[in-house]
Amino acid sequence: MKVGDISTEERIKEAAKKVFLEKGFDGTKTRDIAQEAGINTALLNYYFRSKEKLFEAIFYEATNNFYEAIFQVINDKMLTFEGKLYKMIERDIDNLLANPLLPIFIHTESSRNPEGFTKKHDLASFFTSDFVAQLNEKIAKGEFRPIHPFHLMTSVVGMVLMPFLNKKLMTSASFFTEDVWTNMVQEKKKLIPEIMLTYLRSK
Amino acid sequence: MKVGDISTEERIKEAAKKVFLEKGFDGTKTRDIAQEAGINTALLNYYFRSKEKLFEAIFYEATNNFYEAIFQVINDKMLTFEGKLYKMIERDIDNLLANPLLPIFIHTESSRNPEGFTKKHDLASFFTSDFVAQLNEKIAKGEFRPIHPFHLMTSVVGMVLMPFLNKKLMTSASFFTEDVWTNMVQEKKKLIPEIMLTYLRSK
DNA sequence: AAATATTTTAATCATTTGATTAAAAAAATT
DNA sequence: AATTTTTTTAATCAAATGATTAAAATATTT
């Protein structure tokens, strides 16, 4: 390790994140990671013992920002329901634009090993969030239509993630250039909250 | 091949579909397929030459029903825009309930190899469908808000697919039992068109 | 500076895995 | 029934792959 450089361990993790994100667990070879990190595969095992252990080490890091950001917003006491909705979607989209491979990665890997996922991320706390409490208040007051939080969550998340799930398809088939696609996604920051709020407020 | 049985070739394809759907291309071993089909791996290569070729052979079959059904509905001259929207979503959900692994499979594999996908499925024809023509008419008449077909499509498809993408997560973490989850998905047949139409008709 | 501990590598191992071969079994043709 | 063709298998190959070992290089402590 050269002084001033990031540690070897960190360099391996960064390389692993990149390769795992691109190819998934099954499609990744430890040699790819080693090459990306500029090291020997033996060193990878020296620091992390195995491919599985290395994957676990990066999985949380790679996905946590995403969930962290959401849970922070949906429990922010300073924001109204509408404020949370707009901010959550905006942050999500910004995070995903910086990391567009994340949605496919998360769904592939959480499907391959759901226990590994729920061990790391406490999704249940969505249902006890301030966001859901505010939703139920508004429904009780008659300001909003009744809707199960599951429906709200899956609708919003689905609308946010969809363009990322088929990004490669859209851009490689030259429906859209990368720029046009990005523009479309930016438009969704306004569109998705409008769709949901229009529905919630309708009678 | 025993007379009266389905052909060996067909048996291999069925087994391949099952295993590829569950584990993805990279996670599938030809031995798994052979075992599932009750044959020797040599026979698999005798009929299909290679793992890749076998995958190509089943990929179209596994995904085609899904796209077939959609394109049939969105070009059905007998249906109004609203009729198409409702029917498309209903059919989609029914197809997916019968084949819940399809969404992750499609997105994993189309991301791994986008060319292979667009070679098989002509997604561009969505934009020239009767459905999109009707949408644009309604917008021109002022009955609907202006919206890009891409936004409509990604919103609807996102809302439809989302519960399937995290099905394992939801049921394995015991947020929901399988039954409750299925119920929720059934509710979406009405909810998703309502959400979209409420938005489109709002001023 | 010498001794000790840590980090890194080259070489290699043991399995796994996709594919092939040569022969056996079954079916079709003559 | 004999011959030819097609289907199937057991055995095995060659390459890929995750992991280990023993030694070299580097850093740390005494």
XYZ file of C-alpha atoms (C1' of nucleotides) in Angstrom:
466
model
C 0.000 0.000 0.000
C 1.379 3.339 -1.061
C 0.984 6.039 1.570
C -1.576 8.654 0.572
C -3.409 6.149 -1.538
C -6.652 4.625 -0.419
C -6.124 1.313 1.294
C -5.907 -1.888 -0.697
C -8.962 -3.197 1.076
C -10.927 -0.149 -0.027
C -9.599 -0.452 -3.560
C -10.809 -4.049 -3.753
C -14.218 -3.065 -2.442
C -14.576 -0.313 -5.023
C -13.593 -2.694 -7.809
C -15.973 -5.330 -6.456
C -18.830 -2.845 -6.307
C -18.263 -1.876 -9.913
C -18.036 -5.408 -11.275
C -20.836 -6.884 -9.159
C -23.116 -3.999 -10.163
C -22.401 -4.563 -13.835
C -22.509 -8.341 -13.980
C -24.363 -9.530 -10.900
C -23.060 -12.090 -8.434
C -23.269 -15.096 -10.742
C -21.812 -13.267 -13.725
C -18.824 -11.928 -11.808
C -15.464 -13.711 -11.751
C -13.088 -12.996 -8.900
C -10.390 -12.493 -11.521
C -12.410 -9.611 -13.028
C -12.484 -7.917 -9.642
C -8.790 -8.518 -9.073
C -7.928 -7.070 -12.466
C -10.178 -4.054 -11.920
C -8.461 -3.457 -8.579
C -5.010 -4.106 -10.033
C -4.216 -6.914 -7.634
C -3.846 -10.650 -7.360
C -6.850 -12.865 -6.643
C -4.971 -14.244 -3.650
C -5.051 -10.798 -2.113
C -8.792 -10.648 -2.516
C -9.093 -13.812 -0.468
C -6.527 -12.531 2.012
C -8.783 -9.578 2.836
C -12.238 -11.066 2.360
C -11.867 -14.870 2.612
C -14.271 -15.609 -0.251
C -16.301 -14.208 -3.132
C -19.474 -14.499 -1.019
C -17.965 -12.600 1.901
C -16.731 -9.873 -0.423
C -20.169 -9.605 -1.939
C -21.779 -9.233 1.465
C -19.225 -6.593 2.340
C -20.139 -4.427 -0.644
C -23.834 -5.171 -0.928
C -24.873 -3.122 2.054
C -22.640 -0.214 1.066
C -23.890 -0.249 -2.501
C -27.556 -0.197 -1.551
C -27.587 1.689 1.723
C -27.349 5.255 0.379
C -30.515 4.621 -1.508
C -32.560 3.430 1.475
C -30.914 5.816 3.888
C -32.015 8.757 1.751
C -35.603 7.568 1.511
C -36.043 6.817 5.198
C -34.534 10.125 6.128
C -37.100 11.959 4.013
C -40.146 9.937 5.019
C -39.413 10.567 8.693
C -38.544 14.255 8.383
C -40.954 15.958 10.821
C -40.500 19.291 9.085
C -42.105 18.154 5.874
C -45.754 17.803 4.947
C -46.972 14.663 3.214
C -46.719 16.406 -0.119
C -43.268 17.710 0.751
C -42.052 14.238 1.595
C -43.501 12.796 -1.591
C -41.805 15.361 -3.830
C -38.495 15.249 -1.992
C -38.359 11.467 -1.792
C -38.929 11.086 -5.510
C -36.458 13.819 -6.374
C -33.711 12.329 -4.215
C -34.391 8.864 -5.494
C -34.093 9.942 -9.071
C -30.919 11.895 -8.407
C -29.360 8.922 -6.618
C -30.361 6.596 -9.411
C -29.054 8.884 -12.136
C -25.702 8.696 -10.361
C -26.022 4.931 -10.116
C -28.328 3.692 -12.848
C -27.388 0.016 -12.515
C -28.677 -0.156 -8.952
C -32.318 -1.102 -9.659
C -31.563 -4.203 -11.690
C -28.799 -5.170 -9.283
C -31.043 -4.842 -6.243
C -33.866 -6.834 -7.764
C -31.674 -9.556 -9.213
C -29.739 -10.066 -6.015
C -32.632 -9.657 -3.598
C -34.461 -12.252 -5.630
C -31.443 -14.586 -5.636
C -31.147 -14.268 -1.858
C -34.039 -12.469 -0.141
C -32.862 -13.304 3.384
C -29.509 -11.625 2.779
C -31.424 -8.521 1.840
C -33.917 -8.270 4.676
C -31.098 -8.950 7.133
C -29.516 -5.705 6.024
C -32.454 -3.435 5.268
C -35.440 -2.967 7.526
C -38.176 -2.398 4.979
C -40.963 -2.928 7.504
C -40.263 0.435 9.104
C -41.787 2.075 6.041
C -45.185 1.085 7.394
C -44.523 2.843 10.701
C -42.985 5.933 9.129
C -44.202 9.478 9.578
C -45.081 9.443 5.894
C -47.606 6.647 6.337
C -48.980 8.282 9.498
C -49.591 11.493 7.567
C -51.186 9.566 4.747
C -53.628 7.903 7.135
C -54.455 11.228 8.795
C -55.338 12.762 5.463
C -57.463 9.772 4.577
C -59.238 9.991 7.942
C -59.939 13.688 7.377
C -61.382 12.911 3.975
C -58.739 14.915 2.173
C -57.410 11.818 0.444
C -59.004 8.730 -0.993
C -58.432 5.573 1.009
C -55.366 3.696 -0.231
C -53.211 0.983 1.294
C -49.630 2.183 1.892
C -48.429 -0.839 -0.077
C -50.260 0.445 -3.124
C -48.856 3.922 -2.730
C -45.326 2.641 -2.245
C -45.317 0.127 -5.093
C -46.920 2.640 -7.444
C -44.432 5.382 -6.738
C -41.384 3.133 -6.650
C -42.502 1.364 -9.798
C -42.882 4.615 -11.691
C -39.492 5.814 -10.458
C -37.573 2.623 -11.203
C -39.101 1.602 -14.512
C -37.031 3.862 -16.774
C -33.867 2.590 -15.067
C -34.861 -1.030 -15.472
C -35.124 -0.660 -19.207
C -32.524 2.031 -19.739
C -30.178 -0.233 -21.687
C -33.055 -1.459 -23.794
C -34.237 2.060 -24.582
C -30.854 3.538 -25.369
C -29.312 0.526 -27.125
C -32.329 0.138 -29.387
C -31.916 3.817 -30.209
C -35.438 4.763 -29.268
C -33.707 7.458 -27.309
C -30.267 8.858 -26.994
C -28.826 8.885 -23.505
C -29.542 12.622 -23.294
C -33.184 12.341 -24.240
C -33.614 9.469 -21.814
C -32.072 11.537 -19.001
C -34.411 14.399 -19.853
C -37.393 12.103 -19.635
C -36.282 10.868 -16.244
C -35.855 14.436 -15.017
C -39.422 15.195 -16.062
C -40.589 12.370 -13.838
C -39.569 14.300 -10.737
C -42.606 16.498 -11.279
C -44.839 14.062 -13.099
C -44.879 11.197 -10.606
C -45.926 13.270 -7.566
C -48.558 14.979 -9.713
C -50.009 11.665 -10.823
C -50.185 10.366 -7.273
C -51.524 13.544 -5.691
C -54.130 14.003 -8.390
C -55.394 10.541 -7.659
C -55.302 10.926 -3.869
C -57.196 14.225 -3.980
C -59.847 13.073 -6.444
C -63.274 11.984 -5.265
C -38.637 -40.861 -26.851
C -41.641 -42.800 -25.693
C -44.608 -42.579 -28.030
C -47.427 -40.487 -26.600
C -44.991 -38.497 -24.495
C -43.971 -35.010 -25.442
C -40.786 -35.002 -27.456
C -37.419 -34.976 -25.768
C -36.626 -31.656 -27.383
C -39.752 -30.172 -25.852
C -38.980 -31.683 -22.477
C -35.535 -30.088 -22.498
C -37.001 -26.733 -23.435
C -39.535 -26.881 -20.629
C -36.814 -27.755 -18.139
C -34.587 -25.013 -19.506
C -37.368 -22.454 -19.214
C -37.944 -23.376 -15.620
C -34.300 -23.296 -14.562
C -33.321 -20.209 -16.571
C -36.337 -18.339 -15.158
C -35.370 -19.244 -11.609
C -31.631 -18.724 -11.765
C -30.929 -16.514 -14.747
C -28.477 -17.343 -17.533
C -25.316 -16.964 -15.463
C -26.701 -18.828 -12.472
C -27.868 -21.804 -14.524
C -25.764 -24.926 -15.014
C -26.477 -27.156 -17.979
C -26.427 -30.070 -15.531
C -29.363 -28.517 -13.639
C -31.361 -28.403 -16.837
C -30.407 -31.945 -17.763
C -31.439 -33.216 -14.339
C -34.713 -31.301 -14.455
C -35.414 -32.831 -17.857
C -34.271 -36.285 -16.759
C -31.617 -36.587 -19.446
C -27.894 -36.513 -20.055
C -26.116 -33.204 -20.708
C -24.821 -34.682 -23.941
C -28.386 -34.892 -25.183
C -28.897 -31.232 -24.438
C -25.993 -30.407 -26.733
C -27.194 -32.915 -29.298
C -30.446 -30.958 -29.677
C -29.317 -27.409 -29.029
C -25.534 -27.307 -29.664
C -24.788 -25.061 -26.666
C -26.138 -23.420 -23.534
C -26.392 -20.090 -25.391
C -28.373 -21.598 -28.239
C -30.730 -23.300 -25.814
C -31.215 -20.018 -24.006
C -32.068 -18.240 -27.236
C -34.483 -21.006 -28.087
C -36.451 -20.570 -24.871
C -36.061 -16.832 -24.343
C -38.447 -15.830 -27.076
C -40.999 -18.449 -26.060
C -40.807 -17.453 -22.416
C -41.315 -13.751 -23.077
C -43.441 -13.722 -26.197
C -46.845 -14.444 -24.609
C -46.396 -11.371 -22.520
C -45.668 -8.995 -25.408
C -48.062 -10.732 -27.753
C -50.924 -10.136 -25.318
C -50.084 -6.463 -24.883
C -49.703 -5.681 -28.560
C -52.897 -7.481 -29.377
C -54.815 -5.309 -26.936
C -53.223 -1.987 -27.825
C -54.066 -2.513 -31.482
C -57.597 -3.807 -30.986
C -59.723 -1.443 -33.080
C -62.863 -2.419 -31.160
C -61.633 -0.921 -27.908
C -61.610 2.662 -26.706
C -58.487 4.109 -25.117
C -59.917 3.398 -21.689
C -60.918 -0.091 -22.737
C -57.417 -0.828 -23.953
C -55.873 0.522 -20.773
C -58.057 -1.610 -18.506
C -57.735 -4.722 -20.601
C -53.996 -4.413 -21.083
C -53.385 -4.098 -17.369
C -55.753 -6.913 -16.517
C -54.155 -9.280 -19.008
C -50.680 -8.325 -17.923
C -51.431 -9.015 -14.315
C -53.080 -12.327 -15.100
C -50.118 -13.387 -17.226
C -47.684 -12.358 -14.531
C -49.576 -14.109 -11.755
C -49.178 -17.275 -13.815
C -45.507 -16.498 -14.321
C -44.291 -14.270 -11.502
C -40.576 -14.749 -12.177
C -40.840 -13.198 -15.620
C -40.237 -9.527 -14.701
C -36.906 -10.079 -12.976
C -35.859 -12.518 -15.671
C -36.690 -10.124 -18.486
C -34.899 -7.207 -16.904
C -31.834 -9.169 -15.841
C -31.405 -10.780 -19.223
C -32.315 -7.784 -21.350
C -29.766 -5.822 -19.378
C -27.131 -8.548 -19.811
C -27.741 -8.626 -23.548
C -29.967 -5.820 -24.897
C -29.311 -6.651 -28.543
C -30.562 -10.195 -28.088
C -33.765 -8.725 -26.761
C -34.509 -6.095 -29.368
C -33.743 -8.619 -32.065
C -36.709 -10.647 -30.842
C -39.189 -8.025 -29.691
C -40.159 -4.960 -31.643
C -40.806 -2.498 -28.852
C -40.790 0.494 -31.184
C -44.159 -0.467 -32.583
C -45.708 0.632 -29.292
C -45.203 4.207 -30.434
C -47.132 3.586 -33.641
C -49.896 1.590 -31.965
C -53.582 2.410 -32.058
C -53.354 3.017 -28.321
C -50.887 5.884 -28.772
C -52.918 7.285 -31.670
C -56.014 7.384 -29.465
C -54.035 8.988 -26.668
C -52.852 11.756 -28.972
C -56.370 12.330 -30.302
C -57.709 12.791 -26.800
C -54.903 15.169 -25.983
C -55.580 17.153 -29.172
C -59.281 17.386 -28.265
C -58.388 18.667 -24.818
C -59.946 15.671 -23.100
C -56.587 14.576 -21.722
C -53.570 16.391 -20.378
C -50.560 16.332 -22.661
C -48.267 13.424 -21.809
C -45.467 11.721 -23.694
C -46.312 8.081 -24.509
C -43.032 7.084 -22.874
C -44.249 8.518 -19.588
C -47.583 6.772 -19.846
C -45.975 3.468 -20.718
C -43.244 3.518 -18.067
C -45.715 4.645 -15.422
C -48.225 1.921 -16.125
C -45.675 -0.826 -16.638
C -43.772 0.272 -13.539
C -46.883 0.116 -11.394
C -47.815 -3.284 -12.806
C -44.380 -4.880 -12.468
C -43.256 -3.499 -9.122
C -45.086 -5.954 -6.871
C -43.638 -8.821 -8.912
C -40.119 -7.464 -8.704
C -40.183 -7.520 -4.937
C -42.529 -10.428 -4.423
C -39.886 -12.652 -2.850
C -38.806 -9.827 -0.609
C -42.339 -9.112 0.536
C -43.381 -12.687 1.134
C -40.079 -13.999 2.524
C -39.827 -11.115 4.997
C -43.375 -12.006 6.052
C -44.764 -8.556 5.481
C -47.416 -10.432 3.593
C -48.446 -13.982 3.087
C -48.604 -15.159 -0.493
C -52.408 -14.872 -0.364
C -52.447 -11.302 0.865
C -49.847 -10.368 -1.723
C -51.962 -11.924 -4.486
C -54.982 -10.014 -3.248
C -53.054 -6.767 -3.391
C -51.999 -7.486 -6.943
C -55.594 -8.219 -7.929
C -56.636 -4.846 -6.547
C -54.148 -3.226 -8.869
C -56.202 -4.216 -11.899
C -58.678 -1.498 -10.945
C -56.342 0.861 -9.131
C -53.712 1.411 -11.818
C -56.132 2.431 -14.600
C -57.919 4.692 -12.127
C -54.716 6.414 -11.144
C -53.729 7.005 -14.742
C -57.156 8.077 -15.980
C -57.681 10.428 -13.044
C -54.436 12.125 -13.934
C -55.116 12.251 -17.662
C -58.586 13.755 -17.150
C -57.518 16.325 -14.562
C -56.972 19.967 -15.526
C 20.362 -2.818 11.967
C 18.143 -7.034 13.151
C 14.065 -9.342 14.031
C 9.293 -9.731 13.501
C 4.901 -8.968 11.471
C 2.175 -7.687 7.575
C 1.135 -7.421 2.780
C 1.590 -9.099 -1.901
C 2.614 -12.270 -5.527
C 3.474 -16.412 -8.612
C 2.340 -20.814 -8.989
C -0.804 -24.209 -8.483
C -4.703 -27.041 -6.675
C -9.298 -29.000 -6.750
C -13.835 -28.368 -8.499
C -16.987 -27.040 -11.516
C -18.696 -26.597 -15.927
C -19.767 -26.546 -20.942
C -18.860 -29.541 -24.426
C -17.270 -33.810 -27.063
C -16.518 -38.627 -28.267
C -17.312 -43.258 -29.023
C -20.278 -46.719 -28.234
C -24.903 -48.569 -27.002
C -29.906 -48.544 -27.537
C -33.943 -47.621 -30.069
C -36.429 -46.516 -34.189
C -37.056 -46.372 -39.088
C -36.234 -48.155 -43.656
C -35.343 -51.659 -46.926
C -34.937 -59.974 -40.682
C -31.115 -57.181 -41.980
C -29.454 -52.644 -42.551
C -29.295 -47.953 -41.808
C -30.452 -43.922 -39.301
C -31.621 -41.552 -35.192
C -31.519 -41.039 -30.303
C -29.339 -41.640 -25.866
C -25.762 -42.552 -22.572
C -21.269 -43.153 -19.946
C -16.984 -41.513 -19.854
C -14.050 -37.936 -20.411
C -11.875 -33.535 -21.992
C -10.341 -28.856 -21.707
C -11.080 -24.543 -19.949
C -12.642 -21.708 -16.321
C -12.902 -20.602 -11.674
C -12.665 -19.992 -6.559
C -9.321 -20.807 -3.398
C -4.734 -22.030 -1.210
C 0.235 -22.303 -0.405
C 4.793 -21.027 0.039
C 7.820 -17.613 -0.800
C 9.024 -12.752 -1.742
C 8.508 -7.889 -0.774
C 7.366 -4.345 2.290
C 6.451 -2.255 6.629
C 6.808 -2.217 11.701
C 8.841 -3.024 16.060
C 12.657 -3.862 18.985
